[in-house]
Amino acid sequence: MNQIPNSLRSSPDASGHFGAYGGRFVAETLMPLVLSLETAYEAAKKDPSFQAELSGLLKHYVGRESPLYFAERLTEHLGGAKIYLKREDLNHTGAHKINNCLGQILLARRMGKTRIIAETGAGQHGVATATVAARFGLPCTVYMGEVDMERQKPNVFRMRLLGAEVKGVSSGSRTLKDATNEALRDWVANVHDTFYIIGSVVGPHPYPALVRDFQAVIGAETRAQMLDREKRLPDLVVACVGGGSNAAGMFHAFLDDSGVEIHGVEAAGDGVNTPRHAATISKGTPGVLHGARSYLLQDADGQILEAHSISAGLDYPGIGPEHSWLKDIGRVKYHSVTDQESLDAFMMLSKLEGIIPALEPAHAIAHVSKIAGQMKKDQVIVVCLSGRGDKDIFSVAEKLGEKL
Amino acid sequence: MTRLSNTFARLKKEGRAAFVPFITAGDPDMDTSFAILEKLPAAGADVIELGLPFTDPMADGPAVQAASVRALAAGCTTAKVLKLIEKFRKADKTTPIVLMGYYNNVHAYGTARFVKDVAHSGVDGLIIVDLPMEEDEVLRVPAKAQGVDLIRFVTPTTDDARLKRIVADASGYLYYVSVAGVTGTKSVPEEEVRAAITRIRAATDLPCTVGFGIRTPEQAAAIASIADGVVVGSAIVSRVADNIAHGKERVVAEVLELSRSLAGSTHAARHGKVPA
Ligand SMILES: Cc1ncc(COP(=O)(O)O)c(C=O)c1O
């Protein structure tokens, strides 16, 4: 089980394990559902009509493929490697989340489910879920921590405009982890008609695999676009990591390209040596939460610690099991970036490129700004710009001491 | 024979069902929790389910979640829970204790050390909510080696093929979850439970308790006439919550009072024979 397979792209194994991580740690009530989801997904993967419907929607509804943009002024400013941005921020709804939501709602329809639920942190996944639910005429309930509802107000309103019911969650840290608990509780009580659209590469098998697969379009396009533009593969691929879906989707195509270095960027909040951060891989230990074994922020007794990040989408004490495995085998290096560094990168990209990034990928930009200058000018970096920053202007304004 | 098998054998002979109260360890604090635990057998408890508090109890409704929050706020730890059980076991050698919780706390303690320490403290069974049969071998096998049963769930979503596989490696007893949902939110549907118990009896000789959604003495009596055990959790921990403002003695008295009444109706119900 702990042997490294020939291809790093063939995980998970049949029981949903990435090395020692993953699995299906859910209540017995949910187990038959999780198994039937797996069966439905395996069948859909092989069904050309499913794939055709999905690619049609990705093209005409989402606007794929998304551009691979050469950030010329950013490159000049940092004075080293050439930096390309994979523009997931230009997708319909403004982030990568929609790629996954479309795949999952098509699965829900295949399985005859008539009601959609989701959890959300930054609200991007909630908006994307509400969007596809509206598109297919299914009722939708989104769980969101009260803290996140406050800092991502525009997205709460957007979800309601799309016809979704947004339920505030007041337990625990009132953020993404607690919204996920509440969504799981809803699911177990409504298994007969409800499909749970999970927003990242977390949860019980097959979710980490299927969310990764639906996001893998990011890396597949990027790899082809890069070969077309630069006639070669990038030296470094970078993505921010909350649960890890934009990263997993970007990395997947490159895992077997041994010449390509891969970096995941976590949220360090006030700093990884303070109690206020969300650097699950850098500072966590393996444990079991939300259906899978993976790295977690927890105390010695296994109680989950609250994560902290300025970015609601990265404010989660867990991470997808595939990332835990990629860390342990050393294929991906995980770094972290503080709130302040991400804010600086947010401003820098806005001013240099005319692109206001979401605070989540601002973490990836901040990491790149630390290392691009030390790389050679003929080297190439690709960053996944997972979403746009409109949703964040209120919290950024507050940080800057401005009232909107 | 284990304490669990002895208890169920004795109850079967007496023709009655087990009353199985659930309380969260350390709720609202360690001393009060011990005061309740110590007197539960005299209040009619045949088996005691003791909750190990967790920050993220995904399968629990508001009442049991709040109990975990209270216990953790009062400083409850796994080590303290084991000491609590050890202290109980010094005085009570017969009432089985089943520790119920989530896998992360076991994982963090270390599975091998956990099964050794729980067995030593006097635990008879483990119920780990998020450990379905696909994942439970890591705990079930070492626990069994220490004489501790890992109790498996059967639910309204468990079909016959799955039921067969669940009972194949099950021991102690089975826990039938009467409703699809979290604890303490829906009411027990008696007719469906009757059908389910018939189905389970056809698959195994293990005793079968029923829980989730039993709150009143009337419901307890109805389930006691069908099943081998009646688990009441949310109603009991709600009693803790409702009385905290009136002091710890009142909490203990009220919880025991409710337990006596639930035990009374559980024990008085005729243990009807369900056709095999
Ligand atoms: C724009 C954006 N990027 C990244 C994330 C983090 O999620 P993941 O790590 O699954 O990509 C979020 C989550 O809300 C997001 O909105």
XYZ file of C-alpha atoms in Angstrom, chain B residues 40-245:
206
model
C -26.740 5.055 36.592
C -26.800 1.283 37.283
C -28.972 1.836 40.354
C -31.221 4.021 38.188
C -31.781 1.081 35.861
C -28.941 1.234 33.334
C -28.055 -2.234 32.037
C -25.302 -0.999 29.711
C -23.822 2.509 29.684
C -22.739 4.320 26.551
C -20.164 6.916 27.428
C -19.418 9.579 24.827
C -15.809 10.625 24.216
C -16.082 14.343 23.431
C -14.920 15.539 19.999
C -14.712 19.032 18.543
C -16.386 17.976 15.282
C -19.087 15.379 15.971
C -20.441 15.082 12.419
C -23.080 12.458 13.210
C -24.572 14.269 16.178
C -27.371 16.761 16.440
C -27.323 19.963 18.525
C -27.897 18.320 21.938
C -24.935 15.931 21.805
C -22.751 18.555 20.080
C -23.433 20.921 22.956
C -22.497 18.201 25.459
C -19.106 17.810 23.729
C -18.584 21.565 23.805
C -19.349 21.671 27.556
C -17.054 18.745 28.323
C -14.138 20.110 26.303
C -14.575 23.574 27.782
C -14.325 21.972 31.222
C -11.011 20.369 30.257
C -12.030 16.828 29.363
C -9.283 14.698 27.755
C -9.070 11.075 26.670
C -6.787 10.297 29.614
C -9.288 11.790 32.062
C -12.123 9.775 30.519
C -10.135 6.570 30.993
C -9.495 7.497 34.633
C -13.216 8.165 35.088
C -14.030 4.689 33.826
C -11.322 3.103 35.955
C -12.790 4.745 39.038
C -16.289 3.532 38.105
C -15.016 0.016 37.479
C -13.426 -0.237 40.943
C -16.896 -0.194 42.461
C -18.973 -1.754 39.665
C -17.727 -5.036 38.240
C -20.786 -5.953 36.197
C -22.299 -3.041 34.250
C -20.763 -2.930 30.764
C -19.376 0.380 29.564
C -19.250 1.130 25.876
C -17.138 4.088 24.824
C -18.616 5.977 21.888
C -16.784 8.526 19.816
C -15.029 9.492 16.617
C -11.958 7.910 15.135
C -9.654 10.915 15.215
C -9.380 10.844 18.998
C -8.475 7.142 18.876
C -6.021 7.741 16.030
C -4.349 10.592 17.927
C -4.002 8.462 21.087
C -2.502 5.664 19.012
C -4.701 2.673 18.204
C -2.526 0.054 19.913
C -2.107 2.094 23.088
C -5.795 3.030 23.026
C -7.126 -0.530 22.996
C -4.717 -1.537 25.755
C -5.606 1.415 27.948
C -9.379 1.180 27.459
C -9.304 -2.538 28.242
C -7.256 -1.836 31.355
C -9.657 0.872 32.524
C -12.636 -1.469 32.217
C -14.226 -0.606 28.885
C -16.215 -3.453 27.304
C -17.048 -2.115 23.880
C -16.234 0.673 21.446
C -18.590 2.458 19.088
C -16.710 4.560 16.579
C -19.221 6.504 14.556
C -17.059 7.224 11.514
C -15.481 3.791 11.196
C -17.619 1.742 8.789
C -16.720 -1.896 8.177
C -14.522 -0.903 5.227
C -12.190 0.911 7.636
C -12.678 -0.783 11.009
C -10.180 -3.644 10.870
C -7.379 -1.441 12.230
C -9.297 -1.092 15.463
C -11.604 -4.121 15.543
C -8.854 -6.734 15.485
C -6.562 -5.291 18.187
C -9.589 -4.405 20.340
C -10.883 -7.955 20.132
C -7.453 -9.234 21.192
C -7.888 -7.187 24.381
C -11.408 -8.562 24.932
C -13.086 -5.333 23.781
C -15.903 -5.571 21.212
C -16.142 -3.076 18.368
C -19.883 -2.506 18.034
C -21.095 -2.219 14.453
C -23.988 -0.164 13.127
C -26.893 -1.208 10.953
C -29.007 1.617 9.502
C -32.107 2.140 7.351
C -29.747 2.427 4.347
C -28.064 -0.944 4.988
C -29.304 -3.495 2.438
C -29.368 -7.272 2.968
C -26.098 -7.973 1.187
C -24.309 -5.388 3.300
C -26.041 -6.561 6.465
C -24.634 -10.027 5.879
C -21.092 -8.643 5.679
C -21.602 -6.402 8.708
C -22.729 -9.233 10.980
C -20.006 -11.581 9.750
C -17.290 -9.860 11.808
C -19.495 -8.211 14.402
C -19.315 -8.984 18.110
C -20.863 -7.756 21.366
C -24.115 -6.488 19.938
C -25.419 -4.530 16.951
C -26.541 -0.939 17.087
C -29.526 -0.264 14.854
C -29.770 3.430 13.969
C -33.522 3.883 13.739
C -33.546 6.913 11.461
C -31.333 8.229 8.681
C -30.014 11.355 10.310
C -28.030 12.746 13.196
C -28.774 12.074 16.860
C -31.765 13.642 18.516
C -33.571 15.205 15.583
C -36.202 12.772 14.269
C -38.594 10.447 16.131
C -38.177 6.702 16.083
C -40.489 5.090 13.456
C -41.703 1.997 15.322
C -43.082 -0.023 12.416
C -39.932 0.425 10.356
C -37.810 -0.569 13.323
C -39.901 -3.718 13.771
C -39.285 -4.697 10.155
C -35.598 -3.922 10.444
C -35.175 -5.969 13.622
C -36.886 -8.927 11.943
C -34.428 -8.609 9.072
C -31.455 -8.380 11.454
C -32.639 -11.359 13.551
C -32.749 -13.416 10.378
C -29.089 -12.593 9.771
C -27.566 -12.979 13.236
C -27.983 -14.164 16.816
C -26.236 -11.095 18.195
C -28.345 -8.872 20.433
C -29.577 -5.724 18.713
C -30.092 -2.380 20.435
C -31.910 0.533 18.862
C -31.012 4.195 19.182
C -31.431 7.693 17.617
C -34.826 9.274 18.177
C -35.984 7.614 21.411
C -36.868 10.346 23.913
C -39.907 9.340 25.954
C -40.814 6.420 28.251
C -43.591 5.512 25.767
C -41.128 5.272 22.873
C -38.717 3.324 25.078
C -41.453 0.824 25.937
C -42.443 0.407 22.303
C -38.858 -0.266 21.206
C -38.230 -2.527 24.226
C -40.985 -4.804 22.990
C -39.171 -5.175 19.659
C -35.435 -4.999 20.318
C -32.842 -6.225 22.821
C -31.871 -2.792 24.000
C -33.086 0.803 24.042
C -30.525 3.595 23.726
C -31.454 7.083 24.884
C -28.933 9.878 24.388
C -30.094 13.323 23.322
C -32.997 13.411 25.787
C -30.573 12.658 28.633
C -27.850 15.122 27.686
C -30.549 17.758 27.117
C -31.530 17.191 30.728
C -27.952 18.120 31.684
C -28.163 21.311 29.627
C -31.566 22.284 31.019
C -30.454 22.040 34.631
C -26.930 23.469 34.658
C -28.213 26.838 35.797
